[in-house]
Coordinates of C-alpha atoms and ligand atoms in Angstrom, one line a residue:
M1 CA 98.9 105.6 65.9
V2 CA 99.4 106.9 69.4
H3 CA 96.1 107.4 71.4
H4 CA 95.3 110.9 72.6
Y5 CA 93.5 111.3 75.9
S6 CA 91.5 114.3 77.0
M7 CA 91.1 115.7 80.5
Y8 CA 87.7 115.6 82.3
I9 CA 86.2 118.9 83.3
N10 CA 82.6 119.6 84.0
G11 CA 81.5 116.3 82.5
Q12 CA 83.3 117.1 79.2
F13 CA 86.4 115.5 77.7
V14 CA 88.5 118.5 76.9
D15 CA 92.0 119.5 75.9
S16 CA 94.0 122.2 77.8
Q17 CA 93.1 125.8 76.9
S18 CA 96.6 126.4 75.7
G19 CA 96.5 123.3 73.5
R20 CA 99.7 122.0 75.1
T21 CA 100.2 118.3 75.3
T22 CA 102.7 115.8 76.6
S23 CA 103.3 112.1 76.0
S24 CA 103.5 109.1 78.2
T25 CA 106.5 106.8 77.6
C26 CA 106.7 103.2 78.8
P27 CA 109.6 103.0 81.3
A28 CA 110.0 99.3 80.5
D29 CA 110.9 99.8 76.8
G30 CA 110.9 103.5 76.0
K31 CA 107.9 103.3 73.7
T32 CA 105.5 106.2 73.5
I33 CA 102.1 105.0 74.5
A34 CA 99.8 108.0 74.4
T35 CA 99.5 111.8 74.5
F36 CA 97.4 113.9 76.9
P37 CA 96.9 117.5 77.9
M38 CA 99.4 119.7 79.8
A39 CA 97.0 121.8 81.8
D40 CA 97.9 125.1 83.5
A41 CA 96.3 127.5 86.0
T42 CA 93.5 128.5 83.5
D43 CA 92.4 124.8 83.2
V44 CA 92.6 124.5 87.0
D45 CA 90.3 127.5 87.4
L46 CA 87.8 126.0 85.0
A47 CA 87.8 122.7 86.9
V48 CA 87.4 124.6 90.2
K49 CA 84.5 126.6 88.9
A50 CA 82.8 123.4 87.6
A51 CA 83.4 121.7 91.0
E52 CA 82.0 124.7 92.8
R53 CA 78.9 124.8 90.6
A54 CA 78.3 121.1 91.2
F55 CA 78.8 121.6 94.9
R56 CA 77.0 124.9 95.6
H57 CA 74.4 125.3 92.9
N58 CA 73.3 121.8 92.4
Y59 CA 74.5 121.0 96.0
W60 CA 75.0 117.5 95.0
S61 CA 75.4 116.2 98.5
Q62 CA 71.7 117.1 99.0
S63 CA 70.3 116.6 95.5
H64 CA 71.8 113.1 95.6
S65 CA 70.9 111.1 98.6
A66 CA 73.4 108.8 100.4
Q67 CA 71.9 105.9 98.5
D68 CA 72.3 107.7 95.2
R69 CA 75.9 108.4 95.9
A70 CA 76.4 104.7 96.9
E71 CA 75.0 103.7 93.6
I72 CA 77.4 105.9 91.7
L73 CA 80.3 104.5 93.7
H74 CA 79.1 101.0 92.9
N75 CA 78.9 101.8 89.3
I76 CA 82.4 103.1 89.2
A77 CA 83.6 99.9 90.9
K78 CA 81.7 97.8 88.3
G79 CA 83.2 99.9 85.5
I80 CA 86.7 99.0 86.7
R81 CA 85.9 95.4 87.3
N82 CA 84.4 95.0 83.8
D83 CA 87.5 96.3 82.1
I84 CA 90.3 95.0 84.4
E85 CA 92.5 93.4 81.8
R86 CA 92.6 96.4 79.5
L87 CA 93.0 98.9 82.3
A88 CA 95.8 96.8 83.8
K89 CA 97.6 96.7 80.5
I90 CA 97.5 100.5 80.2
E91 CA 98.7 100.9 83.8
V92 CA 101.6 98.4 83.3
M93 CA 102.7 100.2 80.1
D94 CA 102.4 103.6 81.8
S95 CA 104.2 102.7 85.1
G96 CA 106.6 99.8 84.4
K97 CA 104.8 97.7 87.1
T98 CA 104.1 94.0 86.7
M99 CA 100.9 92.7 85.1
T100 CA 100.6 90.2 87.9
D101 CA 100.6 93.0 90.5
V102 CA 98.3 95.4 88.7
S103 CA 95.7 92.9 87.5
T104 CA 95.5 90.9 90.7
V105 CA 96.1 93.7 93.3
D106 CA 95.9 97.3 92.2
M107 CA 92.8 97.1 90.0
H108 CA 90.7 94.9 92.4
W109 CA 91.8 97.0 95.3
A110 CA 90.7 100.2 93.6
A111 CA 87.3 98.7 92.7
D112 CA 87.0 97.3 96.3
C113 CA 87.7 100.8 97.6
F114 CA 84.8 102.4 95.7
E115 CA 82.6 99.6 97.0
Y116 CA 83.8 100.0 100.5
Y117 CA 82.9 103.7 100.5
A118 CA 79.6 103.0 98.8
G119 CA 78.8 101.0 101.9
L120 CA 79.8 103.9 104.2
T121 CA 77.7 106.7 102.5
T122 CA 74.7 105.9 104.8
Q123 CA 77.0 105.8 107.9
I124 CA 78.0 109.4 107.8
Y125 CA 76.1 111.4 110.4
G126 CA 76.5 113.4 113.6
E127 CA 75.4 112.6 117.1
V128 CA 73.4 114.0 119.9
L129 CA 75.5 115.4 122.8
P130 CA 74.6 115.5 126.5
V131 CA 74.8 119.3 126.9
P132 CA 73.3 120.1 130.3
G133 CA 70.0 122.0 130.6
D134 CA 66.8 122.0 128.6
V135 CA 68.7 121.7 125.4
L136 CA 69.1 119.5 122.4
D137 CA 72.6 119.7 121.1
F138 CA 73.7 117.7 118.1
T139 CA 76.4 117.6 115.5
L140 CA 76.0 117.5 111.7
R141 CA 78.8 116.0 109.6
E142 CA 79.0 118.1 106.5
P143 CA 81.1 117.9 103.3
L144 CA 84.0 120.4 102.9
G145 CA 83.1 121.6 99.4
V146 CA 85.6 121.4 96.6
C147 CA 88.5 119.1 97.4
A148 CA 91.7 118.6 95.4
A149 CA 93.9 115.5 95.4
I150 CA 97.5 115.5 94.2
V151 CA 99.2 112.1 94.1
A152 CA 102.4 110.2 93.4
W153 CA 103.1 107.8 90.6
N154 CA 103.7 104.5 92.3
Y155 CA 100.1 103.2 92.7
P156 CA 98.1 105.3 90.2
I157 CA 94.7 103.7 90.0
M158 CA 94.7 102.9 93.7
F159 CA 95.5 106.4 94.8
A160 CA 92.7 107.7 92.5
A161 CA 90.3 105.4 94.3
W162 CA 91.7 106.2 97.8
K163 CA 91.0 109.9 97.2
I164 CA 88.0 110.1 94.9
A165 CA 85.9 107.4 96.7
P166 CA 85.8 109.0 100.2
A167 CA 85.4 112.5 98.7
L168 CA 82.3 111.4 96.8
A169 CA 80.9 109.3 99.7
T170 CA 80.9 112.4 101.9
G171 CA 79.2 114.6 99.3
N172 CA 82.2 116.7 98.2
T173 CA 83.2 117.5 94.7
I174 CA 86.8 116.8 93.7
I175 CA 89.6 117.8 91.3
F176 CA 92.0 114.9 90.9
K177 CA 95.6 115.5 89.7
P178 CA 97.5 112.3 88.9
A179 CA 101.3 112.3 88.7
L180 CA 102.5 113.5 85.3
L181 CA 104.4 110.2 84.9
T182 CA 101.3 108.0 85.3
S183 CA 98.2 109.9 84.3
L184 CA 96.6 107.3 82.0
S185 CA 94.7 105.2 84.4
A186 CA 93.1 108.3 85.9
L187 CA 92.1 109.5 82.4
E188 CA 90.6 106.0 81.8
L189 CA 88.8 106.3 85.1
A190 CA 87.3 109.6 83.9
G191 CA 85.4 107.6 81.2
I192 CA 84.1 105.2 83.9
I193 CA 83.0 108.0 86.1
H194 CA 81.3 109.7 83.2
R195 CA 79.1 106.6 82.7
S196 CA 78.5 106.1 86.5
G197 CA 75.7 108.7 86.9
A198 CA 77.9 111.3 88.7
P199 CA 76.6 114.7 87.8
D200 CA 78.8 117.0 85.7
G201 CA 81.6 118.8 87.7
V202 CA 81.5 116.4 90.6
V203 CA 84.7 114.7 89.6
N204 CA 87.2 116.6 87.4
I205 CA 90.5 115.1 86.3
V206 CA 93.3 117.5 85.2
T207 CA 96.7 116.5 84.0
G208 CA 100.0 118.4 84.1
S209 CA 103.0 119.1 86.2
G210 CA 103.0 119.6 90.0
S211 CA 104.9 122.8 89.8
E212 CA 102.2 124.3 87.5
I213 CA 98.8 122.8 88.3
G214 CA 99.7 121.3 91.6
E215 CA 100.6 124.8 92.9
A216 CA 97.6 126.3 91.2
L217 CA 95.4 123.9 93.1
C218 CA 97.1 124.6 96.4
H219 CA 96.7 128.4 96.0
H220 CA 93.2 128.4 94.5
P221 CA 90.7 130.1 96.9
G222 CA 87.8 128.0 95.7
I223 CA 89.4 124.8 97.1
S224 CA 88.7 123.8 100.7
K225 CA 91.0 120.8 101.0
I226 CA 94.1 119.3 99.6
A227 CA 94.6 115.5 99.9
F228 CA 98.2 114.9 99.1
T229 CA 100.3 111.8 98.5
G230 CA 103.9 112.3 97.7
S231 CA 107.3 113.1 99.1
T232 CA 107.9 114.9 102.4
E233 CA 109.6 117.7 100.6
T234 CA 106.7 118.5 98.4
G235 CA 104.3 117.9 101.3
R236 CA 106.0 120.8 103.2
K237 CA 105.5 123.0 100.1
V238 CA 101.8 122.0 99.9
M239 CA 101.3 122.9 103.6
R240 CA 102.9 126.3 103.0
M241 CA 100.8 127.1 99.9
A242 CA 97.6 125.8 101.5
A243 CA 98.2 128.0 104.5
S244 CA 97.5 131.2 102.6
T245 CA 93.8 130.3 102.3
V246 CA 93.7 128.0 105.4
K247 CA 92.8 124.9 103.4
K248 CA 92.5 121.6 105.2
V249 CA 95.4 119.4 104.3
S250 CA 96.1 115.7 104.7
L251 CA 99.5 114.4 103.9
E252 CA 100.6 110.8 103.0
L253 CA 104.4 111.3 102.7
G254 CA 107.7 109.4 102.6
G255 CA 109.0 106.6 104.8
K256 CA 112.1 104.6 105.8
S257 CA 110.3 101.8 107.6
P258 CA 112.0 99.3 109.9
H259 CA 111.3 95.6 109.6
I260 CA 112.5 93.7 112.6
I261 CA 113.1 89.9 112.8
F262 CA 113.6 88.4 116.2
D263 CA 115.4 85.1 116.7
D264 CA 112.4 83.3 118.1
I265 CA 110.5 83.2 114.8
E266 CA 108.8 79.9 114.0
K267 CA 109.7 79.7 110.3
L268 CA 112.6 81.6 108.9
D269 CA 111.3 81.1 105.4
N270 CA 108.2 83.1 106.0
A271 CA 110.1 86.0 107.5
V272 CA 112.6 86.0 104.6
G273 CA 109.7 86.0 102.1
A274 CA 108.1 89.0 103.9
A275 CA 111.5 90.8 103.9
L276 CA 111.8 90.3 100.1
L277 CA 108.2 91.4 99.5
G278 CA 108.6 94.3 101.9
I279 CA 111.4 95.8 99.9
F280 CA 111.2 94.5 96.3
F281 CA 107.4 94.7 95.7
N282 CA 106.9 97.4 93.0
A283 CA 110.7 97.6 92.7
G284 CA 110.9 99.2 96.1
Q285 CA 108.8 102.2 94.9
T286 CA 106.4 101.8 97.9
C287 CA 106.1 104.4 100.6
I288 CA 105.8 101.6 103.3
A289 CA 108.7 99.6 101.9
G290 CA 110.6 97.8 104.7
S291 CA 113.9 99.3 103.7
R292 CA 115.7 98.9 107.0
L293 CA 115.8 95.2 107.9
Y294 CA 117.0 94.4 111.5
V295 CA 117.8 90.7 112.1
Q296 CA 118.7 89.4 115.6
E297 CA 122.3 88.2 115.9
R298 CA 121.6 84.5 116.7
I299 CA 119.8 83.9 113.3
Y300 CA 121.6 86.6 111.4
E301 CA 123.9 84.5 109.2
D302 CA 121.2 81.9 108.4
F303 CA 118.7 84.6 107.5
K304 CA 121.2 86.5 105.4
S305 CA 122.2 83.5 103.3
E306 CA 118.6 82.6 102.6
L307 CA 117.7 86.2 101.9
L308 CA 120.6 86.4 99.4
R309 CA 119.8 83.0 97.8
R310 CA 116.2 84.1 97.1
T311 CA 117.1 87.6 96.0
R312 CA 119.3 86.2 93.2
L313 CA 116.2 84.3 91.9
I314 CA 113.9 87.3 91.5
P315 CA 113.0 87.6 87.8
V316 CA 113.4 91.2 86.8
G317 CA 112.1 92.5 83.4
N318 CA 109.3 93.9 81.4
G319 CA 106.2 93.8 83.6
M320 CA 104.1 92.5 80.7
D321 CA 105.8 89.2 81.0
D322 CA 103.9 86.9 83.4
D323 CA 107.0 85.4 84.9
V324 CA 108.5 88.8 85.9
R325 CA 108.2 89.7 89.6
M326 CA 110.0 93.0 89.6
G327 CA 109.4 95.5 86.8
S328 CA 111.2 98.7 85.8
I329 CA 111.9 101.8 87.7
I330 CA 109.4 104.6 86.8
S331 CA 111.8 106.9 85.0
E332 CA 115.4 107.5 84.0
D333 CA 115.7 110.3 86.6
Q334 CA 114.4 108.0 89.4
M335 CA 116.8 105.2 88.3
N336 CA 119.7 107.6 88.4
L337 CA 118.8 108.8 91.8
I338 CA 118.7 105.2 93.1
L339 CA 122.1 104.5 91.5
Q340 CA 123.5 107.6 93.2
Y341 CA 122.3 106.2 96.5
I342 CA 123.9 102.9 95.7
E343 CA 127.2 104.7 95.0
S344 CA 126.9 106.6 98.3
G345 CA 126.4 103.3 100.1
K346 CA 129.6 101.9 98.5
R347 CA 131.5 105.1 99.2
E348 CA 130.5 105.3 102.8
G349 CA 131.6 101.7 103.4
A350 CA 128.4 99.7 103.5
K351 CA 129.0 96.2 102.2
L352 CA 127.3 95.4 98.9
L353 CA 125.9 91.8 99.1
A354 CA 123.6 91.7 96.0
G355 CA 122.8 93.8 93.0
G356 CA 124.0 97.3 93.1
R357 CA 123.8 98.0 89.4
R358 CA 121.6 98.8 86.4
L359 CA 120.5 95.8 84.4
T360 CA 121.1 96.3 80.6
Q361 CA 121.3 92.8 79.1
G362 CA 119.2 92.3 75.9
E363 CA 115.8 94.0 75.9
L364 CA 116.4 95.5 79.4
S365 CA 118.8 98.1 77.9
R366 CA 115.7 99.9 76.5
G367 CA 114.2 100.4 80.0
F368 CA 115.2 101.5 83.5
Y369 CA 116.0 98.3 85.5
I370 CA 118.0 98.0 88.7
A371 CA 119.0 94.6 90.2
P372 CA 117.5 93.9 93.6
T373 CA 120.2 95.3 95.9
I374 CA 121.2 94.5 99.4
F375 CA 123.7 96.3 101.6
E376 CA 125.0 95.0 104.9
C377 CA 125.3 98.0 107.2
E378 CA 127.4 97.9 110.3
H379 CA 125.6 100.9 111.8
D380 CA 122.6 103.3 111.1
D381 CA 124.5 106.4 110.0
Y382 CA 125.0 105.6 106.3
T383 CA 123.0 107.9 104.0
I384 CA 121.3 104.8 102.6
V385 CA 120.0 103.8 106.1
R386 CA 118.8 107.3 106.9
E387 CA 117.2 108.6 103.7
E388 CA 114.3 107.3 101.7
I389 CA 115.6 105.8 98.4
F390 CA 112.3 104.7 96.9
G391 CA 113.9 101.9 94.9
P392 CA 114.9 98.2 95.3
V393 CA 117.7 98.8 97.9
L394 CA 117.6 97.0 101.2
C395 CA 119.8 97.9 104.2
L396 CA 120.4 94.7 106.3
M397 CA 121.5 95.2 109.9
K398 CA 122.2 93.1 113.0
F399 CA 120.8 93.7 116.4
S400 CA 121.1 92.1 119.8
S401 CA 118.4 93.2 122.2
E402 CA 114.8 94.3 122.1
D403 CA 115.5 97.7 123.7
E404 CA 118.4 98.4 121.2
V405 CA 116.2 97.6 118.1
I406 CA 113.3 99.7 119.3
Q407 CA 115.6 102.7 119.8
R408 CA 117.3 102.2 116.4
A409 CA 113.9 101.6 114.6
N410 CA 112.5 104.8 116.0
H411 CA 115.6 106.8 115.2
S412 CA 114.2 108.3 112.0
P413 CA 112.4 111.5 111.0
Y414 CA 109.9 109.2 109.3
G415 CA 107.1 107.1 111.0
L416 CA 105.1 105.5 108.3
A417 CA 105.2 101.8 109.0
A418 CA 107.1 99.0 110.9
G419 CA 107.1 95.2 110.9
V420 CA 107.9 92.8 113.7
W421 CA 108.5 89.0 113.4
T422 CA 108.4 87.1 116.6
S423 CA 106.6 84.0 118.1
N424 CA 106.4 85.8 121.4
I425 CA 103.0 87.6 121.4
K426 CA 103.8 89.8 124.4
R427 CA 107.0 91.0 122.7
G428 CA 105.1 91.7 119.5
L429 CA 102.5 93.7 121.3
R430 CA 105.2 95.6 123.3
L431 CA 106.8 96.6 120.0
A432 CA 103.5 97.6 118.5
K433 CA 103.1 100.0 121.3
Q434 CA 106.6 101.4 121.3
L435 CA 107.3 101.7 117.6
N436 CA 106.6 105.2 116.5
A437 CA 104.8 104.5 113.2
G438 CA 101.3 104.8 111.9
Q439 CA 101.1 101.2 110.9
V440 CA 102.7 98.2 112.7
W441 CA 102.5 94.6 111.3
I442 CA 103.2 91.6 113.5
N443 CA 104.3 88.5 111.6
Q444 CA 103.3 90.2 108.3
Y445 CA 104.5 93.0 106.1
L446 CA 102.9 95.3 103.6
M447 CA 99.3 94.4 104.1
I448 CA 96.9 97.3 103.8
S449 CA 93.2 97.1 103.8
N450 CA 90.4 99.4 102.7
F451 CA 88.9 98.7 106.2
A452 CA 92.0 100.0 108.1
P453 CA 93.5 103.4 108.3
H454 CA 96.7 104.2 106.4
G455 CA 98.9 107.1 107.3
G456 CA 102.1 108.2 109.0
F457 CA 103.5 109.7 112.2
K458 CA 106.2 112.3 112.3
Q459 CA 107.5 113.6 108.9
S460 CA 105.5 110.8 107.2
G461 CA 102.5 113.1 107.3
Y462 CA 99.1 113.3 109.0
G463 CA 95.6 112.4 108.3
K464 CA 94.4 109.0 107.3
D465 CA 93.6 107.4 103.9
L466 CA 91.2 104.5 103.7
S467 CA 88.7 103.1 106.3
K468 CA 86.0 105.0 108.2
Y469 CA 88.7 107.4 109.4
A470 CA 89.1 108.9 105.9
I471 CA 85.6 110.2 106.4
D472 CA 86.9 112.6 109.0
Q473 CA 89.4 114.0 106.5
F474 CA 86.6 114.9 104.0
T475 CA 84.0 116.3 106.4
Q476 CA 83.6 119.0 109.0
L477 CA 81.6 118.9 112.1
K478 CA 78.9 121.5 112.8
N479 CA 77.4 121.9 116.2
V480 CA 73.7 122.8 116.6
Y481 CA 72.5 124.0 120.0
V482 CA 68.7 124.1 120.4
E483 CA 67.1 125.8 123.4
L484 CA 64.1 123.8 124.4
C485 CA 62.5 125.8 127.3
D486 CA 59.4 127.9 126.7
E487 CA 60.1 131.5 125.8
E488 CA 58.6 132.9 129.1
S489 CA 61.1 130.9 131.2
Y490 CA 64.0 131.7 128.9
I491 CA 66.8 133.3 131.1
T492 CA 69.6 135.4 129.6
T493 CA 72.6 136.1 131.8
F494 CA 73.6 139.3 130.0
E495 CA 71.5 142.2 131.2
Ligands
LIG501 P1 106.4 114.1 94.6 O1 106.3 114.8 95.9 O2 107.5 114.6 93.7 O3 105.1 114.3 93.7 C1 103.8 113.9 94.2 C2 102.8 114.7 93.5 O4 103.0 116.1 93.9 C3 102.8 114.6 92.0 O5 101.5 114.6 91.5 C4 103.6 115.9 91.6 O6 103.4 116.3 90.3 C5 103.0 116.8 92.7 N1 103.9 118.0 92.9 C6 105.2 118.1 92.7 N2 105.6 119.4 93.0 C7 104.6 120.0 93.4 C8 104.3 121.4 93.9 N3 105.3 122.2 94.0 N4 103.1 121.7 94.3 C9 102.1 120.8 94.2 N5 102.2 119.6 93.7 C10 103.5 119.2 93.4 O7 106.6 112.6 94.9 P2 106.8 111.4 93.9 O8 105.8 111.5 92.9 O9 108.2 111.4 93.5 O10 106.4 110.1 94.8 C11 107.3 109.5 95.7 C12 107.1 110.0 97.1 O11 105.8 109.8 97.5 C13 107.9 109.2 98.1 O12 108.5 110.0 99.0 C14 106.9 108.2 98.7 O13 107.3 107.8 100.0 C15 105.7 109.1 98.7 N6 104.5 108.3 98.9 C16 103.8 108.3 100.0 C17 102.7 107.4 100.2 C18 102.0 107.3 101.5 O14 100.9 106.8 101.5 N7 102.5 107.8 102.6 C19 102.3 106.6 99.1 C20 103.1 106.7 97.9 C21 104.1 107.5 97.8 P3 104.2 115.8 89.0 O15 105.0 114.6 89.5 O16 103.1 115.4 88.1 O17 104.9 116.9 88.5

């Protein structure tokens, strides 16, 4: 019997008003895992009304002190930690990710994120400003009101934490829309939030398609802010829709990140490992994937042969299997899109060094698997070098000088992340300053922390997730000017 989930609106577990449902299918083997509601604009309206009531009438940012909110966030973190194995299994079945990654990274990180923001609730305040005169001028940092979050499918539980935790820490209420393809962990989180002590309506979780409820959220006049994670194309639409009611928007969008290996690295092995992790972690379905790999010419051939040797050893398969390091692609559509990019690489003359095909042997035929793929690219003009593929496809390129690689790395409409491997610290820091990206790693790749801001430059978006900087995204500053002089000495300059 397939489990049916309900949505979470106003502290109640409810089905959509229309009664419509959809099902979640495991991309690793095609089995149906669960059913859940397909909401529409009517359900969104109910969720917004509940969130408005919770914000305005109960004014939860005032009725619940910073310490109360911290306790709720801690309770949510505990709820995740107490149930990691079960939650991880559901996430793996829903997304095709690997059990190793979800149980050791995603779940812990999500719990850590709630704890991190629990620690920040008491650190959100304004400041006194040195306005001249007999004056006290200060700022208040206030919540925005009802926020909505719309996210992609590649890190479902983590994105829920990244958006819900700072929204609650700052005293907002929120409507969270997970991706249709991976809604189950958010619906599980609803149960944890329900038991956390959060008042009714403070968190609402609605499920359905972006074109229907995503758009309804972007247009709804009751919503003050959209926190969006997804493609650049949808991000543009979100901006346009949000403009009609001048909603605040933060956008975490696509990327095509350069990963640069200089010939002075101390250990080739470490840089090869980082290059593999950078592109093949989560089957390349990572916004910060290091999909453009630039290797300096003197070590190029050695690097390439080690990269290829280790690529061929990557175990691909059902993420439930402990030995598997790369799981399935999220959906048939996404798999076909990746295969089209692979064909375009071949057609345009890039040299296929590894993979380049769907894997269908044995049990794999029931899922959507692509072999870890590497193209050697003579130049940066191939479509596969320019466009985000969002799959396990690496473009390997040779470079000669520092100036050349900086120019090539920056030649992209995206600016999400970049990695540099060098033993020359001055060179590393020079690149950190010159690379046009929101995140630069030196002698590392892919590390993100709750303590540090995450977010892109250029068409990779704006606004930051995570860290104390996300607090700015969920608050607004009010200025209070207090005249301190006695009334008799008060001077107006008007009449
Ligand atoms: P999409 O932009 O297709 O979808 C993202 C979310 O937006 C989903 O919840 C989707 O709903 C919703 N959506 C789709 N259409 C609309 C619309 N017209 N109005 C409002 N909401 C809409 O991205 P993907 O899910 O395919 O995710 C992959 C992309 O996300 C990649 O470009 C990747 O780089 C980027 N990304 C960026 C990250 C970052 O931090 N910078 C992190 C992770 C991913 P539904 O799918 O349910 O229909």
